């Protein structure tokens, strides 16, 4: 804990700016801003969370500095659905809700913690202490097939394949997505660069290709099923298979929303569709409202094995929650047909 008292020179100055001067070089301005936001700074005994708070003379400032956390993740006995494992790699079916690696707000309970417990010291160290063996990621709420490297040779080999995005190798990634509505064609390609959203830096957005942070992004899609299809070829929702030509953060979610068909359950990129469930018949309405993640599952991953050179393929069926969602849309289809035919 540190205690400071402001003087006449502090009058009108920002809290974070004043502290950064008086606590340098021990604490950076970013660190001070984080401490303020976390409620670790008090003025005259009252917690202040506003970094721009204007100071006055004679204020007693108390700063609580938490003990630094160990950056090295620890192994945790978290169950893994292992599809395949050998000396070079491990392939898992990641459940929705599991964060891939430690980071802000998720220092424990991640896939990395589970892998350290399961694999011990055999994971590749190239990814660093927080991302050992990680060569690609899935969003927290996206389920499906992932591969992790268990040694540095495998890590380099797999990373090169993912960096190439299958353009000159046999890397193949396919996802199942349940989207609102239906695309205007059965098969299509979305070619639109992605970058950070100016409105929310945690989100991605379609950006102009000449913007400095624009990243080339291409998604190929094919409509597998339409639910609640009408005579004008519109549909309530659709099951779409997406194949990635590039692998950008939130790529499928942003691209499908961009063409007007956001993923069911995706409140980040499809928030405007949240009330759409209110117009559904029961029990479909309750099931859709209860589906609180993006309806996205990595069903297929194929790549060249780093040691044998063999092309290996791994598939995982849609998890129970997504299977239940799909079944509800299919059952709703049957009921709609019965209504059209005036059947009981």
CSV table of C-alpha atoms in Angstrom, one decimal:
chain,number,residue,atom,x,y,z
A,1,UNK,CA,0.0,0.0,0.0
A,2,UNK,CA,1.1,3.5,-0.8
A,3,UNK,CA,-0.1,6.8,0.7
A,4,UNK,CA,0.3,10.3,-0.9
A,5,UNK,CA,-1.1,13.7,-0.1
A,6,UNK,CA,-1.8,16.2,-2.9
A,7,UNK,CA,-0.4,19.7,-2.8
A,8,UNK,CA,-1.3,23.0,-4.4
A,9,UNK,CA,0.4,22.0,-7.7
A,10,UNK,CA,-2.1,19.1,-8.0
A,11,UNK,CA,-5.2,21.3,-8.3
A,12,UNK,CA,-7.2,20.5,-11.4
A,13,UNK,CA,-4.9,17.7,-12.6
A,14,UNK,CA,-6.2,14.2,-13.5
A,15,UNK,CA,-5.8,11.5,-10.9
A,16,UNK,CA,-4.0,9.1,-13.2
A,17,UNK,CA,-1.7,11.7,-14.6
A,18,UNK,CA,-0.7,13.0,-11.2
A,19,UNK,CA,-0.1,9.5,-9.8
A,20,UNK,CA,2.0,8.5,-12.8
A,21,UNK,CA,4.4,11.3,-12.1
A,22,UNK,CA,4.7,10.6,-8.4
A,23,UNK,CA,4.9,6.9,-8.7
A,24,UNK,CA,7.3,6.6,-11.6
A,25,UNK,CA,9.1,4.4,-12.5
A,26,UNK,CA,7.6,1.9,-10.1
A,27,UNK,CA,4.2,2.0,-11.6
A,28,UNK,CA,3.3,2.9,-15.3
A,29,UNK,CA,0.4,5.0,-16.2
A,30,UNK,CA,-1.4,2.0,-17.6
A,31,UNK,CA,-0.9,0.1,-14.4
A,32,UNK,CA,-2.2,3.1,-12.4
A,33,UNK,CA,-5.3,3.3,-14.6
A,34,UNK,CA,-6.0,-0.4,-14.1
A,35,UNK,CA,-5.7,0.0,-10.3
A,36,UNK,CA,-8.1,2.9,-10.4
A,37,UNK,CA,-10.6,0.9,-12.5
A,38,UNK,CA,-10.3,-2.1,-10.2
A,39,UNK,CA,-11.2,0.1,-7.1
A,40,UNK,CA,-7.7,0.0,-5.6
A,41,UNK,CA,-7.4,3.8,-5.2
A,42,UNK,CA,-9.1,5.8,-2.5
A,43,UNK,CA,-9.3,9.6,-2.0
A,44,UNK,CA,-9.9,10.6,1.7
A,45,UNK,CA,-11.1,7.0,2.3
A,46,UNK,CA,-13.5,6.9,-0.6
A,47,UNK,CA,-12.9,4.6,-3.6
A,48,UNK,CA,-12.6,6.5,-6.9
A,49,UNK,CA,-12.8,4.6,-10.2
A,50,UNK,CA,-12.7,7.5,-12.6
A,51,UNK,CA,-9.2,8.0,-14.0
A,52,UNK,CA,-10.0,11.5,-15.1
A,53,UNK,CA,-11.0,12.6,-11.6
A,54,UNK,CA,-9.8,16.2,-10.9
A,55,UNK,CA,-7.7,16.7,-7.8
A,56,UNK,CA,-7.6,19.4,-5.2
A,57,UNK,CA,-5.1,20.4,-2.6
A,58,UNK,CA,-4.7,18.3,0.6
A,59,UNK,CA,-6.4,15.1,-0.5
A,60,UNK,CA,-5.1,11.9,1.1
A,61,UNK,CA,-4.7,9.2,-1.6
A,62,UNK,CA,-4.3,5.5,-0.8
A,63,UNK,CA,-3.2,3.0,-3.4
A,64,UNK,CA,-3.6,-0.7,-2.7
A,65,UNK,CA,-1.2,-2.7,-4.9
A,66,UNK,CA,-2.1,-6.4,-5.1
A,67,UNK,CA,0.6,-9.0,-5.0
A,68,UNK,CA,1.6,-9.9,-8.6
A,69,UNK,CA,0.1,-13.1,-10.0
A,70,UNK,CA,2.3,-15.9,-11.2
A,71,UNK,CA,2.2,-15.6,-15.0
A,72,UNK,CA,3.0,-19.3,-15.3
A,73,UNK,CA,-0.3,-21.3,-15.6
A,74,UNK,CA,-0.7,-24.4,-13.4
A,75,UNK,CA,-2.1,-27.7,-14.4
A,76,UNK,CA,-5.8,-28.3,-13.4
A,77,UNK,CA,-7.7,-31.5,-13.5
A,78,UNK,CA,-10.3,-30.4,-16.2
A,79,UNK,CA,-11.8,-33.2,-18.3
A,80,UNK,CA,-10.8,-33.3,-21.9
A,81,UNK,CA,-12.6,-34.9,-24.8
A,82,UNK,CA,-9.5,-36.4,-26.6
A,83,UNK,CA,-10.1,-37.4,-30.2
A,84,UNK,CA,-6.5,-38.5,-30.8
A,85,UNK,CA,-3.0,-38.3,-29.2
A,86,UNK,CA,0.5,-39.3,-30.0
A,87,UNK,CA,4.0,-38.1,-29.2
A,88,UNK,CA,3.7,-35.0,-31.5
A,89,UNK,CA,0.2,-33.7,-30.9
A,90,UNK,CA,-3.2,-34.0,-29.2
A,91,UNK,CA,-6.5,-33.4,-30.8
A,92,UNK,CA,-9.4,-32.4,-28.6
A,93,UNK,CA,-13.1,-31.6,-29.0
A,94,UNK,CA,-13.3,-28.3,-27.1
A,95,UNK,CA,-16.6,-27.7,-25.3
A,96,UNK,CA,-18.3,-24.3,-25.5
A,97,UNK,CA,-17.5,-22.1,-22.5
A,98,UNK,CA,-13.9,-23.2,-22.2
A,99,UNK,CA,-11.3,-20.4,-22.8
A,100,UNK,CA,-8.2,-21.6,-24.7
A,101,UNK,CA,-5.5,-19.8,-22.8
A,102,UNK,CA,-5.1,-17.6,-19.7
A,103,UNK,CA,-5.6,-13.9,-20.0
A,104,UNK,CA,-7.4,-11.0,-18.4
A,105,UNK,CA,-10.4,-12.3,-16.4
A,106,UNK,CA,-9.5,-15.9,-17.1
A,107,UNK,CA,-6.2,-16.8,-15.4
A,108,UNK,CA,-7.4,-20.3,-14.4
A,109,UNK,CA,-9.8,-22.9,-15.7
A,110,UNK,CA,-8.6,-22.7,-19.3
A,111,UNK,CA,-7.7,-25.4,-21.9
A,112,UNK,CA,-4.0,-24.6,-21.3
A,113,UNK,CA,-4.5,-25.5,-17.6
A,114,UNK,CA,-6.2,-28.7,-18.6
A,115,UNK,CA,-3.4,-29.6,-21.1
A,116,UNK,CA,-0.6,-28.9,-18.6
A,117,UNK,CA,-2.3,-31.3,-16.2
A,118,UNK,CA,-2.8,-34.0,-18.9
A,119,UNK,CA,0.5,-33.6,-20.8
A,120,UNK,CA,2.9,-32.5,-18.1
A,121,UNK,CA,6.1,-31.1,-19.5
A,122,UNK,CA,5.6,-32.5,-23.0
A,123,UNK,CA,3.8,-29.4,-24.5
A,124,UNK,CA,5.7,-27.2,-27.0
A,125,UNK,CA,7.2,-24.1,-25.4
A,126,UNK,CA,7.2,-22.0,-28.5
A,127,UNK,CA,3.8,-20.4,-27.6
A,128,UNK,CA,5.3,-19.1,-24.4
A,129,UNK,CA,4.3,-19.9,-20.8
A,130,UNK,CA,0.7,-18.8,-21.3
A,131,UNK,CA,0.1,-20.5,-24.6
A,132,UNK,CA,2.2,-23.7,-24.6
A,133,UNK,CA,1.5,-25.8,-27.7
A,134,UNK,CA,-1.3,-23.5,-29.0
A,135,UNK,CA,-1.1,-23.2,-32.8
A,136,UNK,CA,-4.7,-22.0,-33.3
A,137,UNK,CA,-7.7,-21.0,-31.3
A,138,UNK,CA,-11.5,-21.2,-31.0
A,139,UNK,CA,-13.6,-18.5,-29.3
A,140,UNK,CA,-14.6,-19.3,-25.7
A,141,UNK,CA,-18.2,-20.1,-26.8
A,142,UNK,CA,-17.3,-22.0,-30.0
A,143,UNK,CA,-17.1,-25.7,-29.7
A,144,UNK,CA,-15.2,-28.2,-31.8
A,145,UNK,CA,-12.0,-29.7,-33.0
A,146,UNK,CA,-8.6,-28.3,-32.0
A,147,UNK,CA,-5.1,-29.6,-32.4
A,148,UNK,CA,-2.3,-28.8,-29.9
A,149,UNK,CA,1.5,-29.4,-30.4
A,150,UNK,CA,3.4,-31.5,-27.9
A,151,UNK,CA,6.9,-30.6,-29.1
A,152,UNK,CA,8.6,-27.7,-30.9
A,153,UNK,CA,9.0,-29.6,-34.2
A,154,UNK,CA,5.3,-30.3,-34.3
A,155,UNK,CA,4.5,-26.7,-33.3
A,156,UNK,CA,6.6,-25.2,-36.1
A,157,UNK,CA,5.1,-27.6,-38.7
A,158,UNK,CA,1.5,-27.1,-37.6
A,159,UNK,CA,1.9,-23.3,-37.3
A,160,UNK,CA,3.2,-23.1,-40.8
A,161,UNK,CA,0.1,-24.9,-42.1
A,162,UNK,CA,-2.2,-22.6,-40.2
A,163,UNK,CA,-0.3,-19.5,-41.4
A,164,UNK,CA,-0.7,-20.7,-45.0
A,165,UNK,CA,-4.4,-21.2,-44.5
A,166,UNK,CA,-4.4,-24.3,-46.8
A,167,UNK,CA,-3.4,-22.3,-49.9
A,168,UNK,CA,-0.4,-24.6,-50.7
A,169,UNK,CA,-1.0,-27.4,-48.2
A,170,UNK,CA,-3.8,-29.7,-47.1
A,171,UNK,CA,-5.1,-27.8,-44.1
A,172,UNK,CA,-8.9,-28.0,-44.0
A,173,UNK,CA,-11.3,-26.4,-41.5
A,174,UNK,CA,-15.1,-26.7,-41.6
A,175,UNK,CA,-17.7,-25.2,-39.2
A,176,UNK,CA,-21.4,-25.6,-38.7
A,177,UNK,CA,-23.3,-22.4,-38.0
A,178,UNK,CA,-27.0,-21.8,-37.4
A,179,UNK,CA,-27.9,-18.4,-38.8
A,180,UNK,CA,-31.0,-16.2,-38.9
A,181,UNK,CA,-32.7,-16.2,-42.3
A,182,UNK,CA,-31.1,-17.8,-45.3
A,183,UNK,CA,-28.4,-16.5,-47.8
A,184,UNK,CA,-29.7,-15.6,-51.2
A,185,UNK,CA,-27.6,-18.4,-52.7
A,186,UNK,CA,-26.9,-22.0,-51.7
A,187,UNK,CA,-23.2,-21.6,-52.1
A,188,UNK,CA,-21.2,-18.4,-51.8
A,189,UNK,CA,-18.0,-16.6,-50.8
A,190,UNK,CA,-17.6,-13.6,-48.4
A,191,UNK,CA,-14.4,-11.7,-49.2
A,192,UNK,CA,-14.3,-8.7,-46.8
A,193,UNK,CA,-11.3,-7.5,-44.7
A,194,UNK,CA,-11.5,-7.4,-41.0
A,195,UNK,CA,-10.1,-5.0,-38.4
A,196,UNK,CA,-10.8,-3.7,-34.9
A,197,UNK,CA,-14.1,-2.0,-34.4
A,198,UNK,CA,-13.7,1.8,-33.6
A,199,UNK,CA,-16.9,1.6,-31.5
A,200,UNK,CA,-15.7,-1.4,-29.4
A,201,UNK,CA,-12.1,-2.4,-29.4
A,202,UNK,CA,-12.9,-6.0,-28.2
A,203,UNK,CA,-14.9,-6.6,-31.4
A,204,UNK,CA,-14.0,-7.0,-35.1
A,205,UNK,CA,-15.6,-5.2,-38.0
A,206,UNK,CA,-15.6,-5.1,-41.8
A,207,UNK,CA,-13.1,-2.3,-42.7
A,208,UNK,CA,-11.7,-0.7,-45.8
A,209,UNK,CA,-8.9,-2.7,-47.3
A,210,UNK,CA,-6.6,0.3,-47.2
A,211,UNK,CA,-6.9,0.8,-43.4
A,212,UNK,CA,-3.6,0.1,-41.6
A,213,UNK,CA,-5.0,-2.8,-39.5
A,214,UNK,CA,-7.1,-4.4,-42.3
A,215,UNK,CA,-6.6,-8.1,-42.6
A,216,UNK,CA,-7.6,-10.1,-45.6
A,217,UNK,CA,-10.5,-12.5,-44.7
A,218,UNK,CA,-12.4,-15.0,-46.9
A,219,UNK,CA,-15.2,-17.4,-45.8
A,220,UNK,CA,-16.8,-19.9,-48.1
A,221,UNK,CA,-20.3,-21.1,-47.2
A,222,UNK,CA,-22.9,-23.6,-48.2
A,223,UNK,CA,-26.5,-23.8,-47.0
A,224,UNK,CA,-27.2,-27.3,-45.6
A,225,UNK,CA,-30.7,-26.9,-44.4
A,226,UNK,CA,-33.4,-24.2,-44.3
A,227,UNK,CA,-35.9,-24.0,-41.5
A,228,UNK,CA,-39.4,-22.5,-41.9
A,229,UNK,CA,-38.8,-21.9,-45.6
A,230,UNK,CA,-41.7,-20.1,-47.4
A,231,UNK,CA,-42.8,-19.9,-51.0
A,232,UNK,CA,-40.7,-16.8,-51.5
A,233,UNK,CA,-37.6,-18.8,-50.7
A,234,UNK,CA,-37.0,-16.9,-47.4
A,235,UNK,CA,-36.5,-18.9,-44.2
A,236,UNK,CA,-36.6,-18.4,-40.5
A,237,UNK,CA,-33.1,-19.8,-40.0
A,238,UNK,CA,-30.6,-22.0,-41.8
A,239,UNK,CA,-27.8,-24.5,-41.1
A,240,UNK,CA,-24.7,-23.4,-42.9
A,241,UNK,CA,-21.3,-25.0,-43.4
A,242,UNK,CA,-18.5,-22.5,-43.4
A,243,UNK,CA,-15.0,-23.2,-44.6
A,244,UNK,CA,-12.2,-20.8,-43.9
A,245,UNK,CA,-9.7,-19.6,-46.5
A,246,UNK,CA,-8.2,-17.3,-43.8
A,247,UNK,CA,-8.4,-17.6,-40.0
A,248,UNK,CA,-9.2,-14.2,-38.5
A,249,UNK,CA,-10.6,-13.5,-35.0
A,250,UNK,CA,-14.4,-13.8,-35.1
A,251,UNK,CA,-14.3,-14.2,-38.9
A,252,UNK,CA,-17.4,-16.4,-39.4
A,253,UNK,CA,-19.4,-14.4,-36.9
A,254,UNK,CA,-18.6,-11.0,-38.5
A,255,UNK,CA,-18.9,-12.3,-42.1
A,256,UNK,CA,-22.3,-13.9,-41.6
A,257,UNK,CA,-23.6,-10.8,-39.8
A,258,UNK,CA,-22.2,-8.7,-42.7
A,259,UNK,CA,-24.4,-10.4,-45.3
A,260,UNK,CA,-27.4,-10.1,-43.0
A,261,UNK,CA,-27.4,-13.5,-41.4
A,262,UNK,CA,-25.9,-13.4,-37.9
A,263,UNK,CA,-25.5,-16.5,-35.9
A,264,UNK,CA,-28.3,-17.5,-33.6
A,265,UNK,CA,-27.3,-16.7,-30.0
A,266,UNK,CA,-24.5,-14.2,-31.0
A,267,UNK,CA,-25.4,-11.1,-29.0
A,268,UNK,CA,-22.1,-9.4,-30.0
A,269,UNK,CA,-22.7,-9.4,-33.7
A,270,UNK,CA,-26.4,-10.2,-33.9
A,271,UNK,CA,-27.8,-8.3,-31.0
A,272,UNK,CA,-30.4,-6.7,-33.3
A,273,UNK,CA,-31.9,-10.2,-33.8
A,274,UNK,CA,-32.4,-10.8,-30.0
A,275,UNK,CA,-36.1,-10.1,-30.1
A,276,UNK,CA,-36.6,-12.3,-33.1
A,277,UNK,CA,-37.1,-15.3,-30.7
A,278,UNK,CA,-40.2,-13.6,-29.3
A,279,UNK,CA,-42.1,-14.3,-32.5
A,280,UNK,CA,-41.4,-18.0,-32.5
A,281,UNK,CA,-43.9,-20.7,-31.4
A,282,UNK,CA,-43.2,-22.8,-28.4
A,283,UNK,CA,-41.2,-24.9,-27.7
A,284,UNK,CA,-38.8,-23.4,-30.2
A,285,UNK,CA,-39.0,-20.0,-28.6
A,286,UNK,CA,-37.8,-21.2,-25.2
A,287,UNK,CA,-35.0,-23.3,-26.7
A,288,UNK,CA,-33.7,-20.4,-28.8
A,289,UNK,CA,-33.9,-18.0,-25.9
A,290,UNK,CA,-32.1,-20.5,-23.8
A,291,UNK,CA,-29.3,-20.9,-26.3
A,292,UNK,CA,-26.9,-18.2,-24.9
A,293,UNK,CA,-23.8,-18.7,-27.1
A,294,UNK,CA,-23.1,-18.3,-30.8
A,295,UNK,CA,-24.4,-21.3,-32.6
A,296,UNK,CA,-21.0,-22.2,-34.1
A,297,UNK,CA,-19.1,-25.6,-34.0
A,298,UNK,CA,-15.8,-26.6,-35.6
A,299,UNK,CA,-16.9,-29.9,-37.0
A,300,UNK,CA,-13.8,-30.8,-39.1
A,301,UNK,CA,-10.0,-30.3,-39.0
A,302,UNK,CA,-7.6,-31.9,-41.5
A,303,UNK,CA,-3.9,-31.3,-41.7
A,304,UNK,CA,-0.5,-32.9,-42.5
A,305,UNK,CA,0.9,-34.8,-39.6
A,306,UNK,CA,4.2,-33.2,-38.6
A,307,UNK,CA,6.2,-36.5,-38.4
A,308,UNK,CA,4.5,-39.0,-40.8
A,309,UNK,CA,3.5,-36.5,-43.6
A,310,UNK,CA,0.1,-38.3,-43.6
A,311,UNK,CA,-3.1,-36.2,-44.1
A,312,UNK,CA,-5.1,-36.8,-40.9
A,313,UNK,CA,-8.8,-35.8,-40.5
A,314,UNK,CA,-10.8,-35.4,-37.3
A,315,UNK,CA,-14.5,-34.7,-37.0
A,316,UNK,CA,-16.8,-34.0,-34.0
A,317,UNK,CA,-20.6,-34.0,-34.2
A,318,UNK,CA,-22.5,-31.0,-33.0
A,319,UNK,CA,-22.6,-30.9,-29.2
A,320,UNK,CA,-25.9,-31.6,-27.3
A,321,UNK,CA,-27.0,-27.9,-27.0
A,322,UNK,CA,-26.6,-27.3,-30.7
A,323,UNK,CA,-28.1,-30.6,-31.6
A,324,UNK,CA,-31.1,-29.7,-29.5
A,325,UNK,CA,-31.4,-26.3,-31.2
A,326,UNK,CA,-31.3,-27.9,-34.6
A,327,UNK,CA,-33.9,-30.5,-33.7
A,328,UNK,CA,-36.2,-27.8,-32.4
A,329,UNK,CA,-36.0,-25.9,-35.7
A,330,UNK,CA,-36.6,-29.2,-37.6
A,331,UNK,CA,-39.6,-30.1,-35.5
A,332,UNK,CA,-40.9,-26.6,-36.1
A,333,UNK,CA,-40.6,-27.3,-39.8
A,334,UNK,CA,-42.8,-30.4,-39.4
A,335,UNK,CA,-45.4,-28.4,-37.5
A,336,UNK,CA,-45.5,-25.7,-40.2
A,337,UNK,CA,-46.0,-28.3,-42.9
A,338,UNK,CA,-48.9,-29.8,-40.9
A,339,UNK,CA,-50.5,-26.3,-40.6
A,340,UNK,CA,-50.2,-25.7,-44.4
A,341,UNK,CA,-51.9,-29.1,-45.1
A,342,UNK,CA,-54.5,-28.5,-42.4
A,343,UNK,CA,-53.4,-31.7,-40.8
A,344,UNK,CA,-54.0,-32.4,-37.1
